[in-house]
Amino acid sequence: MKQNRPLQNNADCDELRDLLPAYVIGATTKDEAERVKKLLPVCPDIAKDLDTYAQISIGLTQQIDPVIPPASLKSKILEQARTPEIEPHNNVTPTNYPKFGWSVAAAIILVLLATNIFLFTQLNDTTSRLYVLESTNEEITRLLTDQQLQQIGLQSTGEQDTVRVATLLWDTTDNTLVLVSDQLAQLDVSQTYQLWFIDGTTPVSAGLFQVNPQNRALQQISLDTQLTNYQAVAISIEPSSGSTAPTTDPIALGEISA
Amino acid sequence: MKNHLPSNDILLIDRINNHDESALADLYDKYGAHVYGTAIHILRNQVLAEEATQDTFMKLWKQSARWDPDRGQLKTWLMTIARYTAIDRLRAEKRESPWTAIGLDDMLNLVGQSNVIDDSIWYDKKQVEGLLQHLSIEQREAINLAFLNGMSHTEIASKLKLPLGTIKTRIRDGLQMLKGLWLHETE
C-alpha cells in the first residue's frame, strides 16, 4: 500500500542522524539547524531520537550544582515584577500632548540618510554599561503634561514610507527623558528593543524596553550626561539581555538638536 | 505516557498567571539557587549571573502562561530559559554574534516534547555523572563548550584549533554514546 508521506532519502536521513545530537544542544550553525528542521518530517525514524536527545539535554543541565544567590537578588526580582507596565491611554490626557512638526521630522531623516549615519561601529569602551529603564507614574505624568518639553521623533528606517515609531520627550530644564511609542511590534521572548544615543558614530546604550500587548511603550530614561552630548537617538532589536553594542541595524532613528 | 508532575508546581504557575507576587517569591525560593548556579557556571561573573538570573525569572513572570504541564516539568522549562539567557549574555559580553543556532522557543519546544517520567535517571546527578564518565575527555570538552557556552561546531573547531570534522564527530559520537547508555539503563 502506498503511504501518503514524503519518501525517506537515505542520504538525507543519514545527514539528519549526524546533525540531530548537535542540534538539540545548540551546537549546529544556523544553516544546519534549518536543515534539521526540514529533514525531521522527512525522516520520522530518525526524528524519534529527538525525544532521547532532549532528555540528555535536560540531564546535562542537572549536572550544574545549585548556588545560593546573593541575598539582595530576591528583592530586586520582586521589585522588578512590581513595576507595572504603563498604559498610556490610562495615564495621559491626549489634549495635553504637544504638537510635533512632521516636516521637521522628515527633514531630519533625509539628512541622516544622506550622511550615512546609519553605520554602527563596535564599541571598544569596556566600561560601557546598560542603563536599565525605570518608570514612575508620577514622573511620566508630569512630563507628559508639560507643554514646555521638547520632542525628538524617531522615524522608521525601513525601505517603505518612513513613519514615526517612537518619540523621546525631553525636559531640557532637568534633562528628564521619557520614551513613548505605540508603533512597535511585540517581539519574541528572546529579543528586546534597545535604545541608543549616538555620539559621532559611537552608539551608547540608553537601556532596554518592551512593548505591552497593545504595542505601547512608555518609560523614563536615566541619563548621567547632557542629552546634547549626543547627535542622534536610535532603536535596534537585540537579544533579550541586551547588547553592549548594536548587533542589528537600527529600526528607528531621530536627530537630537542642541 | 503522561507525566505525574508535582501538583504544587502547577498551583504555583496558576498563581503566577494571576500575577500573585508571593508565588514568584515561592518560585524563587524553590529554584533560585538552581537558576543562579547555572548562570554563574556559564558566566563566571557574579554581577552578570545576577542579571541573568533576574532576566530568567522576569521571562517566566511575563510568559508563565506558555508553560504546558503536559509537556515537561516546570524546573526543566525554567532551567532551559536560564541556560539560554546566560549563554545569550555570555556571547553579548564577548561581543560575539547572538546565539542564533536555536532560538529559545525552539529549545523550549524540544525539551517540552520529551516525555519525562518522575524517576528518569536524568534527574539523578550521580547517575548522570556515571554515564558521562563513559565519554572521552575530548568528547566531554566539545559537548560542554557547545552546551554551556553556546558555541557551534565551527566556533569550537576554531577555539581548539582542530578540524571541523573532528569536532562534529566528537559531539555526535559522545551524545550518541550517551543515548545508547541511557536506553540501556532504562530498559
CSV table of C-alpha atoms in Angstrom, one decimal:
chain,number,residue,atom,x,y,z
A,1,MET,CA,0.0,0.0,0.0
A,2,LYS,CA,1.3,3.4,-0.9
A,3,GLN,CA,1.9,5.6,2.1
A,4,ASN,CA,1.0,9.2,1.8
A,5,ARG,CA,4.1,10.9,3.3
A,6,PRO,CA,7.4,12.1,1.8
A,7,LEU,CA,9.8,9.4,0.8
A,8,GLN,CA,12.8,8.9,3.0
A,9,ASN,CA,16.0,9.6,1.2
A,10,ASN,CA,18.8,7.6,2.8
A,11,ALA,CA,21.4,10.3,2.3
A,12,ASP,CA,19.1,12.9,3.9
A,13,CYS,CA,18.3,10.7,6.8
A,14,ASP,CA,22.0,9.9,7.4
A,15,GLU,CA,22.6,13.7,7.4
A,16,LEU,CA,19.8,14.1,10.0
A,17,ARG,CA,21.2,11.3,12.1
A,18,ASP,CA,24.6,13.1,12.1
A,19,LEU,CA,23.2,16.5,12.9
A,20,LEU,CA,20.5,15.7,15.4
A,21,PRO,CA,22.5,15.3,18.5
A,22,ALA,CA,24.3,18.6,18.0
A,23,TYR,CA,21.1,20.4,17.1
A,24,VAL,CA,19.5,19.5,20.4
A,25,ILE,CA,22.3,21.0,22.4
A,26,GLY,CA,22.6,24.1,20.1
A,27,ALA,CA,25.9,23.2,18.5
A,28,THR,CA,24.8,23.4,14.9
A,29,THR,CA,25.2,26.5,12.8
A,30,LYS,CA,22.1,28.4,11.8
A,31,ASP,CA,22.1,26.8,8.4
A,32,GLU,CA,22.5,23.3,9.9
A,33,ALA,CA,19.6,24.0,12.3
A,34,GLU,CA,17.4,25.0,9.4
A,35,ARG,CA,18.4,21.8,7.6
A,36,VAL,CA,17.5,19.7,10.6
A,37,LYS,CA,14.1,21.3,10.8
A,38,LYS,CA,13.5,20.5,7.1
A,39,LEU,CA,14.6,16.9,7.4
A,40,LEU,CA,12.7,16.0,10.6
A,41,PRO,CA,9.4,15.4,8.9
A,42,VAL,CA,11.1,13.5,6.1
A,43,CYS,CA,12.9,11.0,8.3
A,44,PRO,CA,10.4,10.1,11.1
A,45,ASP,CA,12.5,7.1,12.2
A,46,ILE,CA,15.4,9.3,13.0
A,47,ALA,CA,13.1,12.0,14.4
A,48,LYS,CA,12.1,9.6,17.1
A,49,ASP,CA,15.5,10.1,18.6
A,50,LEU,CA,14.7,13.7,19.3
A,51,ASP,CA,13.0,12.7,22.5
A,52,THR,CA,16.0,10.9,23.8
A,53,TYR,CA,18.4,13.6,22.9
A,54,ALA,CA,16.1,16.2,24.6
A,55,GLN,CA,16.3,14.0,27.7
A,56,ILE,CA,20.1,14.1,27.5
A,57,SER,CA,19.9,17.9,27.2
A,58,ILE,CA,17.9,18.0,30.4
A,59,GLY,CA,20.3,15.7,32.1
A,60,LEU,CA,23.3,17.8,31.2
A,61,THR,CA,21.6,20.8,32.9
A,62,GLN,CA,21.1,18.8,36.0
A,63,GLN,CA,24.9,18.4,36.3
A,64,ILE,CA,25.3,22.0,37.4
A,65,ASP,CA,25.3,22.5,41.2
A,66,PRO,CA,22.8,25.0,42.7
A,67,VAL,CA,24.5,28.0,44.2
A,68,ILE,CA,22.9,30.3,46.8
A,69,PRO,CA,22.5,33.7,45.2
A,70,PRO,CA,23.3,37.0,47.0
A,71,ALA,CA,20.6,37.9,49.5
A,72,SER,CA,19.6,41.1,47.7
A,73,LEU,CA,18.7,39.4,44.4
A,74,LYS,CA,15.3,38.2,45.5
A,75,SER,CA,14.1,41.6,46.4
A,76,LYS,CA,15.4,43.0,43.1
A,77,ILE,CA,13.4,40.4,41.2
A,78,LEU,CA,10.3,41.0,43.2
A,79,GLU,CA,10.7,44.8,42.8
A,80,GLN,CA,11.0,44.5,39.1
A,81,ALA,CA,7.9,42.3,39.0
A,82,ARG,CA,6.0,45.0,40.9
A,83,THR,CA,6.9,47.7,38.4
A,84,PRO,CA,3.8,47.9,36.3
A,85,GLU,CA,3.8,48.4,32.5
A,86,ILE,CA,2.4,51.8,31.9
A,87,GLU,CA,-0.9,52.0,29.8
A,88,PRO,CA,-0.6,55.4,28.1
A,89,HIS,CA,-4.3,55.7,27.5
A,90,ASN,CA,-5.0,55.3,31.2
A,91,ASN,CA,-2.5,57.9,32.3
A,92,VAL,CA,-2.2,60.5,29.6
A,93,THR,CA,-4.7,63.2,28.6
A,94,PRO,CA,-4.3,63.4,24.9
A,95,THR,CA,-5.2,67.1,24.7
A,96,ASN,CA,-2.1,67.9,26.7
A,97,TYR,CA,0.2,66.3,24.1
A,98,PRO,CA,2.3,69.0,22.4
A,99,LYS,CA,2.1,69.1,18.6
A,100,PHE,CA,5.0,67.8,16.6
A,101,GLY,CA,6.2,69.2,13.3
A,102,TRP,CA,6.2,66.3,10.8
A,103,SER,CA,8.0,68.4,8.2
A,104,VAL,CA,10.9,68.8,10.6
A,105,ALA,CA,11.0,65.1,11.3
A,106,ALA,CA,11.1,64.3,7.5
A,107,ALA,CA,13.9,66.7,7.0
A,108,ILE,CA,15.9,65.1,9.8
A,109,ILE,CA,15.6,61.6,8.3
A,110,LEU,CA,16.7,62.9,4.8
A,111,VAL,CA,19.8,64.5,6.4
A,112,LEU,CA,20.6,61.3,8.3
A,113,LEU,CA,20.2,59.1,5.2
A,114,ALA,CA,22.4,61.4,3.2
A,115,THR,CA,25.2,61.4,5.8
A,116,ASN,CA,25.1,57.6,6.2
A,117,ILE,CA,24.8,58.0,10.0
A,118,PHE,CA,23.2,54.6,10.0
A,119,LEU,CA,26.6,52.9,10.2
A,120,PHE,CA,27.2,51.4,13.6
A,121,THR,CA,30.7,50.6,14.9
A,122,GLN,CA,31.7,48.2,17.6
A,123,LEU,CA,32.3,49.8,21.0
A,124,ASN,CA,35.8,49.5,22.3
A,125,ASP,CA,34.8,51.0,25.6
A,126,THR,CA,34.8,48.1,28.0
A,127,THR,CA,33.2,50.3,30.6
A,128,SER,CA,30.0,50.8,28.6
A,129,ARG,CA,27.0,49.9,30.7
A,130,LEU,CA,23.4,49.1,30.0
A,131,TYR,CA,21.1,51.5,31.6
A,132,VAL,CA,18.0,49.9,32.9
A,133,LEU,CA,15.0,51.8,32.1
A,134,GLU,CA,12.7,52.6,35.0
A,135,SER,CA,9.3,54.1,35.0
A,136,THR,CA,7.4,56.0,37.6
A,137,ASN,CA,3.9,57.0,37.1
A,138,GLU,CA,4.3,60.4,38.8
A,139,GLU,CA,7.3,61.5,36.8
A,140,ILE,CA,5.9,60.4,33.5
A,141,THR,CA,2.6,62.1,34.1
A,142,ARG,CA,4.4,65.3,35.0
A,143,LEU,CA,6.5,65.2,31.8
A,144,LEU,CA,3.6,64.4,29.5
A,145,THR,CA,1.6,67.3,30.8
A,146,ASP,CA,4.5,69.7,30.5
A,147,GLN,CA,4.0,71.7,27.3
A,148,GLN,CA,7.5,73.1,27.5
A,149,LEU,CA,9.2,69.9,26.8
A,150,GLN,CA,11.0,69.1,23.6
A,151,GLN,CA,10.1,66.2,21.4
A,152,ILE,CA,12.5,64.1,19.3
A,153,GLY,CA,10.8,61.9,16.8
A,154,LEU,CA,12.3,58.5,15.9
A,155,GLN,CA,11.4,57.6,12.3
A,156,SER,CA,11.4,54.1,10.9
A,157,THR,CA,14.4,53.2,8.8
A,158,GLY,CA,12.6,50.7,6.5
A,159,GLU,CA,12.6,50.9,2.8
A,160,GLN,CA,8.9,51.8,2.7
A,161,ASP,CA,7.5,55.2,3.7
A,162,THR,CA,9.0,56.3,6.9
A,163,VAL,CA,6.7,56.8,9.9
A,164,ARG,CA,7.3,58.0,13.4
A,165,VAL,CA,7.5,54.9,15.5
A,166,ALA,CA,8.6,56.5,18.8
A,167,THR,CA,9.0,59.9,20.5
A,168,LEU,CA,11.6,60.9,23.0
A,169,LEU,CA,10.1,63.6,25.3
A,170,TRP,CA,12.8,65.8,26.8
A,171,ASP,CA,12.5,68.2,29.6
A,172,THR,CA,15.5,70.4,28.9
A,173,THR,CA,15.4,72.1,32.3
A,174,ASP,CA,16.3,69.0,34.2
A,175,ASN,CA,17.3,66.5,31.5
A,176,THR,CA,14.4,64.2,32.2
A,177,LEU,CA,13.6,61.9,29.4
A,178,VAL,CA,10.6,59.7,28.6
A,179,LEU,CA,10.3,57.3,25.6
A,180,VAL,CA,6.8,56.9,24.2
A,181,SER,CA,5.8,54.5,21.4
A,182,ASP,CA,2.7,52.9,20.0
A,183,GLN,CA,4.0,51.7,16.6
A,184,LEU,CA,6.4,48.9,17.6
A,185,ALA,CA,5.5,45.3,17.3
A,186,GLN,CA,5.8,42.8,20.2
A,187,LEU,CA,9.0,40.8,20.0
A,188,ASP,CA,9.8,37.2,20.6
A,189,VAL,CA,10.7,36.4,24.2
A,190,SER,CA,14.3,36.1,23.2
A,191,GLN,CA,14.5,39.6,21.9
A,192,THR,CA,14.2,43.2,23.2
A,193,TYR,CA,14.2,46.7,22.0
A,194,GLN,CA,17.3,48.7,22.9
A,195,LEU,CA,17.7,52.5,22.8
A,196,TRP,CA,20.9,54.1,21.8
A,197,PHE,CA,22.3,57.6,21.9
A,198,ILE,CA,24.8,58.3,19.2
A,199,ASP,CA,27.9,60.3,19.7
A,200,GLY,CA,29.5,60.7,16.3
A,201,THR,CA,29.5,57.1,15.1
A,202,THR,CA,29.6,55.6,18.6
A,203,PRO,CA,26.3,54.3,20.0
A,204,VAL,CA,25.9,54.3,23.7
A,205,SER,CA,23.2,52.2,25.3
A,206,ALA,CA,20.3,54.0,26.9
A,207,GLY,CA,18.6,50.8,28.1
A,208,LEU,CA,16.2,48.1,27.1
A,209,PHE,CA,12.4,48.3,26.7
A,210,GLN,CA,9.4,46.2,25.8
A,211,VAL,CA,6.0,47.0,24.3
A,212,ASN,CA,2.9,45.9,26.1
A,213,PRO,CA,0.2,43.7,24.4
A,214,GLN,CA,-1.3,46.9,22.9
A,215,ASN,CA,2.1,47.6,21.3
A,216,ARG,CA,2.7,50.6,23.5
A,217,ALA,CA,5.8,51.5,25.4
A,218,LEU,CA,6.2,54.4,27.9
A,219,GLN,CA,9.3,54.5,30.0
A,220,GLN,CA,11.5,57.0,31.7
A,221,ILE,CA,15.2,57.0,30.8
A,222,SER,CA,18.1,57.8,33.2
A,223,LEU,CA,20.9,59.7,31.6
A,224,ASP,CA,24.0,60.7,33.5
A,225,THR,CA,25.2,63.3,31.0
A,226,GLN,CA,23.5,66.0,28.9
A,227,LEU,CA,21.4,64.8,26.0
A,228,THR,CA,23.0,67.4,23.9
A,229,ASN,CA,26.3,65.5,24.1
A,230,TYR,CA,24.7,63.2,21.5
A,231,GLN,CA,23.7,63.9,18.0
A,232,ALA,CA,21.1,61.2,17.4
A,233,VAL,CA,19.0,58.5,19.0
A,234,ALA,CA,18.2,55.1,17.6
A,235,ILE,CA,16.3,51.9,18.4
A,236,SER,CA,17.5,48.4,17.5
A,237,ILE,CA,16.4,44.9,18.2
A,238,GLU,CA,18.8,42.9,20.4
A,239,PRO,CA,18.9,39.6,22.3
A,240,SER,CA,16.7,39.7,25.4
A,241,SER,CA,19.6,40.6,27.8
A,242,GLY,CA,20.7,43.5,25.6
A,243,SER,CA,24.0,44.1,23.9
A,244,THR,CA,27.0,46.2,24.7
A,245,ALA,CA,27.0,47.3,21.1
A,246,PRO,CA,24.3,47.1,18.4
A,247,THR,CA,24.2,43.7,16.7
A,248,THR,CA,21.5,44.7,14.2
A,249,ASP,CA,20.7,47.7,12.0
A,250,PRO,CA,18.6,50.4,13.6
A,251,ILE,CA,14.9,50.2,13.1
A,252,ALA,CA,14.3,53.8,14.0
A,253,LEU,CA,16.4,57.0,14.1
A,254,GLY,CA,16.0,60.6,15.3
A,255,GLU,CA,18.2,63.6,15.5
A,256,ILE,CA,18.9,65.4,18.7
A,257,SER,CA,19.1,69.2,18.2
A,258,ALA,CA,21.3,71.2,20.5
B,1,MET,CA,3.0,8.4,28.8
B,2,LYS,CA,1.6,11.3,30.7
B,3,ASN,CA,3.7,13.0,33.3
B,4,HIS,CA,2.9,12.8,37.0
B,5,LEU,CA,4.1,16.2,37.7
B,6,PRO,CA,4.3,17.7,41.2
B,7,SER,CA,0.9,19.4,41.6
B,8,ASN,CA,2.5,22.2,43.6
B,9,ASP,CA,4.3,23.5,40.5
B,10,ILE,CA,1.0,23.6,38.6
B,11,LEU,CA,-0.5,25.5,41.5
B,12,LEU,CA,2.5,27.8,41.6
B,13,ILE,CA,2.2,28.7,38.0
B,14,ASP,CA,-1.5,29.2,38.3
B,15,ARG,CA,-0.8,31.8,41.0
B,16,ILE,CA,1.9,33.5,38.8
B,17,ASN,CA,-0.6,33.6,35.9
B,18,ASN,CA,-2.8,35.6,38.2
B,19,HIS,CA,0.1,38.0,39.0
B,20,ASP,CA,0.5,36.8,42.6
B,21,GLU,CA,3.9,38.2,43.6
B,22,SER,CA,4.1,35.8,46.6
B,23,ALA,CA,4.1,33.0,44.0
B,24,LEU,CA,7.1,34.5,42.3
B,25,ALA,CA,8.8,34.6,45.7
B,26,ASP,CA,8.0,31.0,46.3
B,27,LEU,CA,9.2,30.0,42.8
B,28,TYR,CA,12.5,31.9,43.5
B,29,ASP,CA,12.9,30.2,46.9
B,30,LYS,CA,12.4,26.8,45.2
B,31,TYR,CA,14.5,27.2,42.1
B,32,GLY,CA,16.6,30.4,42.6
B,33,ALA,CA,19.7,28.5,43.6
B,34,HIS,CA,19.5,26.3,40.6
B,35,VAL,CA,19.0,29.2,38.2
B,36,TYR,CA,21.7,31.2,39.7
B,37,GLY,CA,24.0,28.1,39.8
B,38,THR,CA,23.5,27.7,36.0
B,39,ALA,CA,24.1,31.4,35.4
B,40,ILE,CA,27.3,31.5,37.5
B,41,HIS,CA,28.6,28.3,36.0
B,42,ILE,CA,28.2,29.7,32.5
B,43,LEU,CA,29.1,33.4,33.1
B,44,ARG,CA,31.8,33.0,35.8
B,45,ASN,CA,30.9,36.5,37.0
B,46,GLN,CA,28.6,37.3,39.9
B,47,VAL,CA,27.2,40.6,38.5
B,48,LEU,CA,26.4,39.0,35.2
B,49,ALA,CA,25.0,35.9,36.8
B,50,GLU,CA,22.7,38.0,39.0
B,51,GLU,CA,21.4,39.9,35.9
B,52,ALA,CA,20.9,36.7,34.0
B,53,THR,CA,19.0,35.2,37.0
B,54,GLN,CA,16.8,38.3,37.2
B,55,ASP,CA,16.2,38.1,33.4
B,56,THR,CA,15.2,34.4,33.7
B,57,PHE,CA,12.7,35.0,36.4
B,58,MET,CA,11.2,38.0,34.6
B,59,LYS,CA,10.9,36.0,31.4
B,60,LEU,CA,8.9,33.4,33.3
B,61,TRP,CA,6.9,36.0,35.2
B,62,LYS,CA,5.8,37.6,31.8
B,63,GLN,CA,5.4,34.3,29.9
B,64,SER,CA,4.2,31.9,32.6
B,65,ALA,CA,1.1,31.1,30.6
B,66,ARG,CA,3.2,29.5,27.9
B,67,TRP,CA,4.3,26.6,30.2
B,68,ASP,CA,2.3,23.5,29.5
B,69,PRO,CA,2.4,21.0,32.4
B,70,ASP,CA,1.7,18.1,29.9
B,71,ARG,CA,4.9,18.8,28.2
B,72,GLY,CA,7.5,18.7,30.9
B,73,GLN,CA,8.4,19.8,34.4
B,74,LEU,CA,8.4,23.4,35.4
B,75,LYS,CA,12.0,23.1,36.6
B,76,THR,CA,13.1,21.9,33.1
B,77,TRP,CA,11.3,24.8,31.5
B,78,LEU,CA,12.8,27.3,33.9
B,79,MET,CA,16.3,25.8,33.6
B,80,THR,CA,16.1,25.9,29.8
B,81,ILE,CA,15.3,29.6,29.9
B,82,ALA,CA,18.2,30.1,32.4
B,83,ARG,CA,20.7,28.4,30.3
B,84,TYR,CA,19.6,30.2,27.1
B,85,THR,CA,19.6,33.6,28.9
B,86,ALA,CA,23.1,33.0,30.4
B,87,ILE,CA,24.6,31.9,27.1
B,88,ASP,CA,22.9,34.9,25.4
B,89,ARG,CA,24.6,37.2,27.9
B,90,LEU,CA,27.9,35.5,27.7
B,91,ARG,CA,28.0,35.9,23.9
B,92,ALA,CA,26.9,39.6,24.2
B,93,GLU,CA,29.7,40.2,26.8
B,94,LYS,CA,32.2,38.7,24.4
B,95,ARG,CA,30.8,40.8,21.6
B,96,GLU,CA,30.0,37.7,19.6
B,97,SER,CA,27.1,37.3,17.4
B,98,PRO,CA,23.8,36.4,19.1
B,99,TRP,CA,23.2,32.7,19.6
B,100,THR,CA,21.0,32.1,16.6
B,101,ALA,CA,21.6,28.4,16.0
B,102,ILE,CA,18.5,27.5,18.0
B,103,GLY,CA,16.0,30.1,19.4
B,104,LEU,CA,14.6,30.0,22.9
B,105,ASP,CA,11.2,28.9,21.6
B,106,ASP,CA,12.6,26.0,19.6
B,107,MET,CA,14.6,25.0,22.7
B,108,LEU,CA,11.6,25.1,24.9
B,109,ASN,CA,9.7,23.1,22.3
B,110,LEU,CA,12.4,20.5,22.3
B,111,VAL,CA,12.6,19.9,26.0
B,112,GLY,CA,8.8,20.1,26.1
B,113,GLN,CA,8.3,17.1,23.9
B,114,SER,CA,10.5,14.7,25.9
B,115,ASN,CA,8.1,12.5,27.8
B,116,VAL,CA,9.8,12.8,31.1
B,117,ILE,CA,8.9,10.4,33.9
B,118,ASP,CA,9.4,11.1,37.5
B,119,ASP,CA,12.1,8.6,38.1
B,120,SER,CA,14.1,9.5,35.0
B,121,ILE,CA,17.7,8.9,35.6
B,122,TRP,CA,18.4,12.3,34.2
B,123,TYR,CA,17.3,13.8,37.4
B,124,ASP,CA,19.8,11.8,39.4
B,125,LYS,CA,23.0,13.7,39.3
B,126,LYS,CA,25.2,10.8,40.4
B,127,GLN,CA,23.8,8.5,37.7
B,128,VAL,CA,24.2,11.2,35.0
B,129,GLU,CA,27.8,11.7,36.2
B,130,GLY,CA,28.3,8.0,35.9
B,131,LEU,CA,27.1,8.0,32.3
B,132,LEU,CA,29.3,10.9,31.4
B,133,GLN,CA,32.4,9.1,32.6
B,134,HIS,CA,32.0,6.8,29.7
B,135,LEU,CA,32.8,9.6,27.3
B,136,SER,CA,36.3,10.6,26.5
B,137,ILE,CA,37.7,13.9,27.9
B,138,GLU,CA,37.7,15.3,24.3
B,139,GLN,CA,34.0,14.4,23.8
B,140,ARG,CA,33.0,15.9,27.1
B,141,GLU,CA,35.0,19.0,26.4
B,142,ALA,CA,33.4,19.5,23.0
B,143,ILE,CA,29.9,18.9,24.3
B,144,ASN,CA,30.4,21.3,27.3
B,145,LEU,CA,31.7,24.0,25.0
B,146,ALA,CA,28.5,23.7,23.0
B,147,PHE,CA,26.1,23.1,25.8
B,148,LEU,CA,27.4,25.6,28.3
B,149,ASN,CA,29.0,28.3,26.0
B,150,GLY,CA,26.5,28.1,23.1
B,151,MET,CA,29.4,27.5,20.7
B,152,SER,CA,28.7,26.0,17.3
B,153,HIS,CA,30.8,23.3,15.7
B,154,THR,CA,32.6,25.9,13.7
B,155,GLU,CA,33.4,28.1,16.8
B,156,ILE,CA,34.7,25.1,18.8
B,157,ALA,CA,36.9,24.0,16.0
B,158,SER,CA,38.4,27.5,15.8
B,159,LYS,CA,38.9,27.7,19.5
B,160,LEU,CA,40.5,24.3,19.8
B,161,LYS,CA,42.3,24.7,16.5
B,162,LEU,CA,41.0,21.4,15.3
B,163,PRO,CA,39.4,20.3,12.1
B,164,LEU,CA,35.6,20.9,11.9
B,165,GLY,CA,35.0,17.3,11.1
B,166,THR,CA,36.8,16.2,14.3
B,167,ILE,CA,34.6,18.4,16.5
B,168,LYS,CA,31.4,17.3,14.7
B,169,THR,CA,32.4,13.7,15.3
B,170,ARG,CA,33.3,14.2,18.9
B,171,ILE,CA,29.9,15.8,19.7
B,172,ARG,CA,27.9,13.4,17.6
B,173,ASP,CA,29.7,10.3,18.9
B,174,GLY,CA,29.6,11.5,22.5
B,175,LEU,CA,25.9,12.2,22.5
B,176,GLN,CA,25.1,9.0,20.6
B,177,MET,CA,27.0,7.1,23.3
B,178,LEU,CA,25.0,8.8,26.0
B,179,LYS,CA,21.9,7.9,24.1
B,180,GLY,CA,22.9,4.3,23.9
B,181,LEU,CA,23.8,4.2,27.6
B,182,TRP,CA,20.5,5.9,28.6
B,183,LEU,CA,18.4,3.5,26.6
B,184,HIS,CA,20.3,0.6,28.2
B,185,GLU,CA,19.7,2.0,31.7
B,186,THR,CA,16.0,2.4,31.1
B,187,GLU,CA,15.3,-1.0,29.6
